[in-house]
Amino acid sequence: MQRTVVAMSTAANPEDAFFEVSKKVRDNCISPQLIIFFSNYDNFYFYTNKIHEVFPNSVAIGSTSYMNFCSAGFAHEGFSLMAINDGIECSCETLYELSSYPKRYIKHIYRALDELTSTENTCCLEFCTAYSNGEEFAMDTFKEAFIGKNIPVLGSSAGSGLSDSEKTVVSLNGKCFVNSCVFVLIHNLEGRIAFYQENIFKSTDYVFSVTDVDLDNRRVYEYDGKPAVNAFVERLGINRDEIENYLRFHPMGRPLGNKIYITDLNKIMDDGSITYYSQIYNHSKLLMLELDDIKKVWKKTSKEIQQKIQKASFSIVMNCITRTRLFEKENLMEEFNDELNNNYGSFIGISGFGEQMDFINLNQTMVIVLFE
């Protein structure tokens, strides 16, 4: 029996797609302990219900995604699934009221912790619905609950297709949720757990100080005492109508220790302010970034990951939607998927509107968690 089974279908009919994927799972395992799955918005409720119906004894966690990518391939259509058969124990729960007060449900985290026999070699995999501006609230809640536990939190904000606009949904054990965070604690019984943050950008010489910000709405009004857009136009010497396209490929980086946490542009507002997909703090200094050599970064990632875990049994990948679109634009998606498949064991990935790691919400990043 395989430890993990990864399957994907690109069938347009959701019933056909589910039959194809579930058959592969049934043919290769008795009853999976954990199922992780992703699909587009249109058929997500159907897959959520069918998975729980066919595998009622499995913990099943899922999210909408811009693209399905996994060991079996990549596509916008259909859905992808990873079934983990043995070598783990897991427990799961949900945090509600993501946009306002998920800490009200911190007892749900404690309850999930109590179900594990040990928290050694354990991680928390979570998926938040996007556009609620609540990822930071969820991270603060996990951080408080995991004090002294040494449990990393790794996850993604849900994604959506271009036609789905801002519609994102997550699910747990047959139930779908909005404005929520679903999570599963995974205790690896057969080895270590490692994680890695890949950044395909490098720093420029441009540094901006945030001087006026609406933290709750992730909206920067001023950099360096000037309206945000004006500050960029003056420093960079570009026209105002070029600024949005420029900032798509020059995100802002928050340095912390030896890492840079990226925050990505959401919208240029009519008043010259800018909204982002993660929080920016007043009086913080941000680095403007530029694209690095992508393939060189991939090689560096695999080298550094192998120093953590030489041979991964399976992996879960969170890849920002902006990165995914860039790889599509540059015809790199197939090579990226092959890179993952060749280096990190069987894997499944989500492409969403944000990534979470180190109790921080970030963007334009790949976060990967690997199981020995």
Tab-separated table of C-alpha atoms in Angstrom:
chain	number	residue	atom	x	y	z
A	1	MET	CA	0.000	0.000	0.000
A	2	GLN	CA	1.322	3.413	-0.982
A	3	ARG	CA	1.741	5.956	1.810
A	4	THR	CA	0.135	8.641	-0.367
A	5	VAL	CA	-2.026	8.608	-3.459
A	6	VAL	CA	-2.191	11.717	-5.630
A	7	ALA	CA	-4.808	11.977	-8.335
A	8	MET	CA	-6.174	14.669	-10.623
A	9	SER	CA	-8.844	14.872	-13.285
A	10	THR	CA	-9.431	17.556	-15.889
A	11	ALA	CA	-12.894	16.295	-16.826
A	12	ALA	CA	-15.373	19.135	-17.300
A	13	ASN	CA	-18.196	17.095	-15.782
A	14	PRO	CA	-17.653	17.036	-11.984
A	15	GLU	CA	-19.222	13.583	-11.632
A	16	ASP	CA	-16.752	12.183	-14.173
A	17	ALA	CA	-13.857	13.980	-12.500
A	18	PHE	CA	-14.794	12.682	-9.070
A	19	PHE	CA	-15.247	9.113	-10.299
A	20	GLU	CA	-11.818	9.179	-11.964
A	21	VAL	CA	-10.029	10.520	-8.896
A	22	SER	CA	-11.889	8.520	-6.245
A	23	LYS	CA	-11.361	5.283	-8.172
A	24	LYS	CA	-7.613	5.796	-8.069
A	25	VAL	CA	-7.794	6.358	-4.310
A	26	ARG	CA	-9.993	3.297	-3.721
A	27	ASP	CA	-7.724	1.148	-5.886
A	28	ASN	CA	-4.614	2.096	-3.914
A	29	CYS	CA	-5.675	2.350	-0.291
A	30	ILE	CA	-8.171	0.978	2.198
A	31	SER	CA	-9.264	4.083	4.066
A	32	PRO	CA	-7.131	7.241	3.989
A	33	GLN	CA	-6.478	9.025	7.249
A	34	LEU	CA	-6.275	12.445	5.618
A	35	ILE	CA	-7.528	13.827	2.307
A	36	ILE	CA	-6.393	17.206	0.959
A	37	PHE	CA	-8.164	18.496	-2.143
A	38	PHE	CA	-8.511	21.569	-4.366
A	39	SER	CA	-10.777	22.658	-7.193
A	40	ASN	CA	-12.251	25.722	-8.859
A	41	TYR	CA	-15.166	27.522	-7.227
A	42	ASP	CA	-17.964	26.243	-9.489
A	43	ASN	CA	-17.734	22.592	-8.468
A	44	PHE	CA	-16.145	22.887	-5.036
A	45	TYR	CA	-19.348	22.224	-3.073
A	46	PHE	CA	-19.981	19.095	-5.129
A	47	TYR	CA	-16.496	17.683	-4.465
A	48	THR	CA	-16.742	18.522	-0.771
A	49	ASN	CA	-19.988	16.570	-0.397
A	50	LYS	CA	-18.893	13.604	-2.501
A	51	ILE	CA	-15.564	13.149	-0.714
A	52	HIS	CA	-17.295	13.054	2.665
A	53	GLU	CA	-19.928	10.682	1.317
A	54	VAL	CA	-17.397	8.201	-0.115
A	55	PHE	CA	-14.726	8.568	2.602
A	56	PRO	CA	-16.730	9.396	5.751
A	57	ASN	CA	-14.020	8.186	8.146
A	58	SER	CA	-11.259	10.347	6.664
A	59	VAL	CA	-10.367	13.868	7.717
A	60	ALA	CA	-10.969	15.819	4.508
A	61	ILE	CA	-9.751	19.406	4.161
A	62	GLY	CA	-10.003	21.477	0.994
A	63	SER	CA	-9.974	24.881	-0.621
A	64	THR	CA	-10.811	26.596	-3.857
A	65	SER	CA	-7.715	27.248	-5.967
A	66	TYR	CA	-6.758	29.257	-9.039
A	67	MET	CA	-5.078	26.153	-10.462
A	68	ASN	CA	-4.738	22.479	-9.586
A	69	PHE	CA	-1.128	21.305	-9.674
A	70	CYS	CA	0.261	18.075	-8.263
A	71	SER	CA	2.302	14.987	-9.050
A	72	ALA	CA	-0.355	14.018	-11.598
A	73	GLY	CA	-0.103	17.267	-13.587
A	74	PHE	CA	-1.637	20.738	-13.622
A	75	ALA	CA	-4.806	22.323	-15.000
A	76	HIS	CA	-7.478	24.888	-14.235
A	77	GLU	CA	-10.278	22.375	-14.775
A	78	GLY	CA	-11.374	19.434	-12.632
A	79	PHE	CA	-9.894	18.839	-9.227
A	80	SER	CA	-6.865	17.383	-7.471
A	81	LEU	CA	-6.570	15.243	-4.362
A	82	MET	CA	-3.947	13.739	-2.075
A	83	ALA	CA	-4.878	10.813	0.174
A	84	ILE	CA	-2.471	10.025	3.016
A	85	ASN	CA	-2.889	6.424	4.084
A	86	ASP	CA	-0.599	5.824	7.034
A	87	GLY	CA	2.295	7.109	9.086
A	88	ILE	CA	0.424	10.086	10.508
A	89	GLU	CA	-2.160	10.979	13.076
A	90	CYS	CA	-4.250	14.102	12.669
A	91	SER	CA	-6.973	16.210	14.218
A	92	CYS	CA	-8.922	19.098	12.758
A	93	GLU	CA	-11.128	22.068	13.584
A	94	THR	CA	-12.426	25.410	12.265
A	95	LEU	CA	-11.979	29.050	13.272
A	96	TYR	CA	-14.999	31.193	12.428
A	97	GLU	CA	-15.495	34.990	12.179
A	98	LEU	CA	-12.180	35.286	10.383
A	99	SER	CA	-12.611	38.956	9.475
A	100	SER	CA	-13.376	40.082	13.012
A	101	TYR	CA	-12.624	37.755	15.917
A	102	PRO	CA	-11.373	34.211	15.203
A	103	LYS	CA	-9.715	34.250	18.640
A	104	ARG	CA	-13.204	33.668	20.033
A	105	TYR	CA	-12.679	30.064	18.838
A	106	ILE	CA	-9.185	29.468	20.228
A	107	LYS	CA	-10.630	26.575	22.247
A	108	HIS	CA	-11.082	24.752	18.944
A	109	ILE	CA	-7.288	24.716	18.585
A	110	TYR	CA	-6.826	23.436	22.140
A	111	ARG	CA	-9.407	20.740	21.448
A	112	ALA	CA	-7.525	19.599	18.350
A	113	LEU	CA	-4.250	19.544	20.291
A	114	ASP	CA	-5.793	17.319	22.961
A	115	GLU	CA	-6.645	14.683	20.331
A	116	LEU	CA	-2.978	14.089	19.425
A	117	THR	CA	-0.781	11.646	21.314
A	118	SER	CA	2.235	13.912	20.741
A	119	THR	CA	3.029	17.298	19.197
A	120	GLU	CA	6.566	16.280	18.224
A	121	ASN	CA	7.114	16.385	14.448
A	122	THR	CA	3.755	18.096	14.063
A	123	CYS	CA	2.615	20.954	11.858
A	124	CYS	CA	-0.619	22.869	11.389
A	125	LEU	CA	-1.923	23.024	7.819
A	126	GLU	CA	-4.584	25.710	7.402
A	127	PHE	CA	-6.647	27.331	4.659
A	128	CYS	CA	-8.320	30.728	5.091
A	129	THR	CA	-10.967	32.216	2.849
A	130	ALA	CA	-9.573	35.247	1.029
A	131	TYR	CA	-10.715	38.875	0.925
A	132	SER	CA	-11.806	38.884	4.562
A	133	ASN	CA	-8.578	40.618	5.668
A	134	GLY	CA	-8.513	38.108	8.510
A	135	GLU	CA	-5.400	36.012	7.915
A	136	GLU	CA	-3.396	38.015	10.446
A	137	PHE	CA	-6.140	37.508	13.051
A	138	ALA	CA	-5.937	33.748	12.469
A	139	MET	CA	-2.129	33.772	12.740
A	140	ASP	CA	-2.299	35.654	16.039
A	141	THR	CA	-4.763	33.059	17.330
A	142	PHE	CA	-2.542	30.123	16.364
A	143	LYS	CA	0.512	31.854	17.801
A	144	GLU	CA	-1.173	32.226	21.192
A	145	ALA	CA	-2.470	28.631	21.201
A	146	PHE	CA	0.903	27.133	20.209
A	147	ILE	CA	3.081	28.898	22.787
A	148	GLY	CA	5.764	26.408	23.868
A	149	LYS	CA	4.558	23.765	21.383
A	150	ASN	CA	7.026	24.309	18.503
A	151	ILE	CA	4.276	23.674	15.939
A	152	PRO	CA	4.753	25.558	12.659
A	153	VAL	CA	1.660	26.934	10.914
A	154	LEU	CA	1.763	26.621	7.134
A	155	GLY	CA	-1.064	27.430	4.797
A	156	SER	CA	-2.734	29.452	2.119
A	157	SER	CA	-5.553	31.861	1.522
A	158	ALA	CA	-8.038	30.251	-0.842
A	159	GLY	CA	-7.814	30.995	-4.559
A	160	SER	CA	-10.275	31.443	-7.386
A	161	GLY	CA	-10.344	31.492	-11.156
A	162	LEU	CA	-10.387	34.679	-13.182
A	163	SER	CA	-14.133	34.331	-13.741
A	164	ASP	CA	-14.790	33.707	-10.046
A	165	SER	CA	-13.561	37.160	-9.008
A	166	GLU	CA	-13.400	37.214	-5.202
A	167	LYS	CA	-15.366	34.022	-4.522
A	168	THR	CA	-13.361	31.692	-2.298
A	169	VAL	CA	-14.468	28.796	-0.079
A	170	VAL	CA	-12.768	26.323	2.260
A	171	SER	CA	-14.135	23.047	3.589
A	172	LEU	CA	-13.691	20.484	6.311
A	173	ASN	CA	-15.305	17.054	6.586
A	174	GLY	CA	-18.161	17.675	4.175
A	175	LYS	CA	-18.987	21.248	5.232
A	176	CYS	CA	-18.115	24.412	3.300
A	177	PHE	CA	-17.240	27.702	4.960
A	178	VAL	CA	-16.752	31.355	4.104
A	179	ASN	CA	-15.090	33.923	6.374
A	180	SER	CA	-13.381	31.023	8.152
A	181	CYS	CA	-10.117	29.160	8.600
A	182	VAL	CA	-10.058	25.358	8.488
A	183	PHE	CA	-7.024	23.533	9.829
A	184	VAL	CA	-5.602	20.097	10.453
A	185	LEU	CA	-2.795	19.189	12.845
A	186	ILE	CA	-0.577	16.558	11.213
A	187	HIS	CA	1.752	14.490	13.404
A	188	ASN	CA	4.293	12.624	11.292
A	189	LEU	CA	4.922	9.240	12.912
A	190	GLU	CA	7.659	8.223	10.480
A	191	GLY	CA	10.130	11.110	10.530
A	192	ARG	CA	10.643	14.823	10.587
A	193	ILE	CA	8.681	17.695	9.093
A	194	ALA	CA	10.500	20.511	7.292
A	195	PHE	CA	9.290	23.665	5.617
A	196	TYR	CA	10.729	26.268	3.287
A	197	GLN	CA	9.891	29.715	1.931
A	198	GLU	CA	10.872	30.395	-1.692
A	199	ASN	CA	11.203	33.990	-2.876
A	200	ILE	CA	11.823	34.631	-6.596
A	201	PHE	CA	12.484	38.339	-5.982
A	202	LYS	CA	15.599	40.228	-4.900
A	203	SER	CA	16.004	43.619	-3.258
A	204	THR	CA	16.534	46.878	-5.134
A	205	ASP	CA	18.087	50.036	-3.696
A	206	TYR	CA	14.662	51.615	-3.185
A	207	VAL	CA	13.499	51.822	0.436
A	208	PHE	CA	10.163	53.416	1.398
A	209	SER	CA	8.907	54.395	4.849
A	210	VAL	CA	5.216	53.973	5.608
A	211	THR	CA	3.897	57.213	7.118
A	212	ASP	CA	0.109	56.794	6.922
A	213	VAL	CA	-1.731	53.473	6.823
A	214	ASP	CA	-5.144	51.962	7.519
A	215	LEU	CA	-3.951	48.706	9.088
A	216	ASP	CA	-7.321	46.935	9.206
A	217	ASN	CA	-8.013	47.540	5.504
A	218	ARG	CA	-4.387	47.010	4.422
A	219	ARG	CA	-4.402	50.424	2.781
A	220	VAL	CA	-1.300	52.630	2.567
A	221	TYR	CA	-2.081	56.325	2.153
A	222	GLU	CA	1.462	57.686	2.359
A	223	TYR	CA	5.052	56.653	1.799
A	224	ASP	CA	7.733	59.077	2.964
A	225	GLY	CA	5.104	61.677	3.824
A	226	LYS	CA	3.683	61.754	0.286
A	227	PRO	CA	0.581	60.154	-1.256
A	228	ALA	CA	1.564	56.534	-1.920
A	229	VAL	CA	1.298	56.619	-5.714
A	230	ASN	CA	3.072	59.998	-5.917
A	231	ALA	CA	5.948	58.659	-3.829
A	232	PHE	CA	6.504	55.836	-6.313
A	233	VAL	CA	6.114	58.070	-9.382
A	234	GLU	CA	8.661	60.580	-8.089
A	235	ARG	CA	11.257	58.087	-6.871
A	236	LEU	CA	11.008	55.708	-9.824
A	237	GLY	CA	10.637	58.318	-12.556
A	238	ILE	CA	7.696	56.606	-14.244
A	239	ASN	CA	4.306	57.884	-15.379
A	240	ARG	CA	1.295	57.511	-13.118
A	241	ASP	CA	-0.542	55.310	-15.649
A	242	GLU	CA	2.400	52.864	-15.568
A	243	ILE	CA	2.453	52.434	-11.821
A	244	GLU	CA	0.031	49.506	-11.426
A	245	ASN	CA	1.757	47.302	-13.992
A	246	TYR	CA	5.150	48.252	-12.549
A	247	LEU	CA	4.166	47.348	-8.997
A	248	ARG	CA	2.793	43.952	-10.103
A	249	PHE	CA	6.374	42.927	-10.827
A	250	HIS	CA	7.993	45.012	-8.088
A	251	PRO	CA	6.241	44.013	-4.852
A	252	MET	CA	7.178	45.383	-1.443
A	253	GLY	CA	9.290	43.332	0.950
A	254	ARG	CA	9.206	43.409	4.748
A	255	PRO	CA	12.681	42.453	6.064
A	256	LEU	CA	12.645	40.429	9.259
A	257	GLY	CA	15.820	38.740	10.388
A	258	ASN	CA	17.406	37.045	7.382
A	259	LYS	CA	14.093	36.701	5.538
A	260	ILE	CA	12.005	39.015	3.395
A	261	TYR	CA	8.236	38.671	3.629
A	262	ILE	CA	6.497	39.940	0.502
A	263	THR	CA	3.276	41.927	0.404
A	264	ASP	CA	1.518	42.131	-2.944
A	265	LEU	CA	-0.448	44.916	-4.580
A	266	ASN	CA	-4.219	44.562	-4.558
A	267	LYS	CA	-5.593	47.824	-6.004
A	268	ILE	CA	-4.552	51.378	-6.854
A	269	MET	CA	-7.269	53.582	-5.383
A	270	ASP	CA	-8.642	56.774	-6.949
A	271	ASP	CA	-7.203	58.937	-4.163
A	272	GLY	CA	-3.654	57.676	-4.788
A	273	SER	CA	-3.603	55.223	-1.898
A	274	ILE	CA	-2.761	51.541	-2.423
A	275	THR	CA	-4.340	48.421	-0.949
A	276	TYR	CA	-2.398	45.199	-0.424
A	277	TYR	CA	-3.091	41.505	0.214
A	278	SER	CA	-1.346	41.504	3.599
A	279	GLN	CA	-0.928	43.997	6.411
A	280	ILE	CA	1.640	46.781	6.314
A	281	TYR	CA	2.516	48.527	9.561
A	282	ASN	CA	2.902	52.246	10.107
A	283	HIS	CA	6.478	53.561	10.369
A	284	SER	CA	7.847	50.346	8.883
A	285	LYS	CA	10.469	50.418	6.131
A	286	LEU	CA	9.759	48.409	3.010
A	287	LEU	CA	12.127	47.299	0.285
A	288	MET	CA	11.053	47.449	-3.328
A	289	LEU	CA	11.828	44.112	-4.982
A	290	GLU	CA	12.546	42.984	-8.522
A	291	LEU	CA	12.416	39.611	-10.222
A	292	ASP	CA	15.439	37.354	-9.741
A	293	ASP	CA	16.621	34.527	-12.018
A	294	ILE	CA	13.721	32.111	-11.480
A	295	LYS	CA	15.460	28.892	-12.494
A	296	LYS	CA	18.499	29.779	-10.411
A	297	VAL	CA	16.185	30.274	-7.425
A	298	TRP	CA	14.606	26.856	-8.031
A	299	LYS	CA	18.043	25.189	-7.908
A	300	LYS	CA	18.906	27.030	-4.694
A	301	THR	CA	15.593	25.911	-3.169
A	302	SER	CA	16.151	22.218	-3.920
A	303	LYS	CA	19.710	22.376	-2.579
A	304	GLU	CA	18.657	23.998	0.699
A	305	ILE	CA	15.642	21.727	1.139
A	306	GLN	CA	17.789	18.622	0.706
A	307	GLN	CA	19.906	19.881	3.593
A	308	LYS	CA	16.748	19.779	5.722
A	309	ILE	CA	15.291	16.500	4.411
A	310	GLN	CA	17.270	14.492	1.884
A	311	LYS	CA	14.306	12.500	0.617
A	312	ALA	CA	10.733	13.639	1.201
A	313	SER	CA	7.932	11.095	1.336
A	314	PHE	CA	5.330	13.679	0.339
A	315	SER	CA	4.917	17.451	0.241
A	316	ILE	CA	2.215	20.116	0.303
A	317	VAL	CA	2.857	23.277	-1.707
A	318	MET	CA	1.314	26.736	-1.344
A	319	ASN	CA	2.093	28.840	-4.427
A	320	CYS	CA	0.870	32.429	-4.759
A	321	ILE	CA	-1.620	33.078	-7.554
A	322	THR	CA	0.625	35.895	-8.840
A	323	ARG	CA	3.547	33.486	-9.163
A	324	THR	CA	1.331	30.960	-10.919
A	325	ARG	CA	0.160	33.562	-13.434
A	326	LEU	CA	3.760	34.666	-14.002
A	327	PHE	CA	4.841	31.071	-14.647
A	328	GLU	CA	1.947	30.694	-17.105
A	329	LYS	CA	2.883	33.934	-18.866
A	330	GLU	CA	6.520	32.858	-19.182
A	331	ASN	CA	5.590	29.263	-20.175
A	332	LEU	CA	7.267	27.936	-17.023
A	333	MET	CA	4.368	26.144	-15.379
A	334	GLU	CA	5.240	22.714	-16.754
A	335	GLU	CA	8.874	23.101	-15.745
A	336	PHE	CA	7.853	24.325	-12.281
A	337	ASN	CA	5.572	21.321	-11.805
A	338	ASP	CA	8.340	18.966	-12.958
A	339	GLU	CA	10.761	20.639	-10.536
A	340	LEU	CA	8.411	19.887	-7.653
A	341	ASN	CA	7.700	16.364	-8.845
A	342	ASN	CA	11.369	15.470	-9.258
A	343	ASN	CA	12.581	16.813	-5.915
A	344	TYR	CA	9.920	16.682	-3.231
A	345	GLY	CA	8.162	13.316	-3.353
A	346	SER	CA	4.510	13.030	-4.266
A	347	PHE	CA	2.942	16.445	-3.821
A	348	ILE	CA	-0.227	18.500	-4.091
A	349	GLY	CA	-0.429	22.262	-4.424
A	350	ILE	CA	-2.804	25.193	-4.041
A	351	SER	CA	-2.600	28.538	-5.826
A	352	GLY	CA	-4.216	31.172	-3.626
A	353	PHE	CA	-4.304	34.834	-2.655
A	354	GLY	CA	-1.779	34.605	0.168
A	355	GLU	CA	0.549	32.303	2.050
A	356	GLN	CA	1.051	31.858	5.777
A	357	MET	CA	4.275	30.895	7.540
A	358	ASP	CA	6.048	31.853	10.770
A	359	PHE	CA	2.649	33.156	11.985
A	360	ILE	CA	2.915	35.799	9.232
A	361	ASN	CA	0.650	36.392	6.233
A	362	LEU	CA	2.670	37.000	3.067
A	363	ASN	CA	2.316	37.046	-0.730
A	364	GLN	CA	4.125	36.246	-3.991
A	365	THR	CA	5.829	33.326	-2.261
A	366	MET	CA	5.974	29.534	-2.383
A	367	VAL	CA	5.681	27.830	1.000
A	368	ILE	CA	6.359	24.096	1.000
A	369	VAL	CA	6.028	21.618	3.856
A	370	LEU	CA	7.796	18.261	3.497
A	371	PHE	CA	7.273	15.010	5.375
A	372	GLU	CA	10.104	12.548	5.862
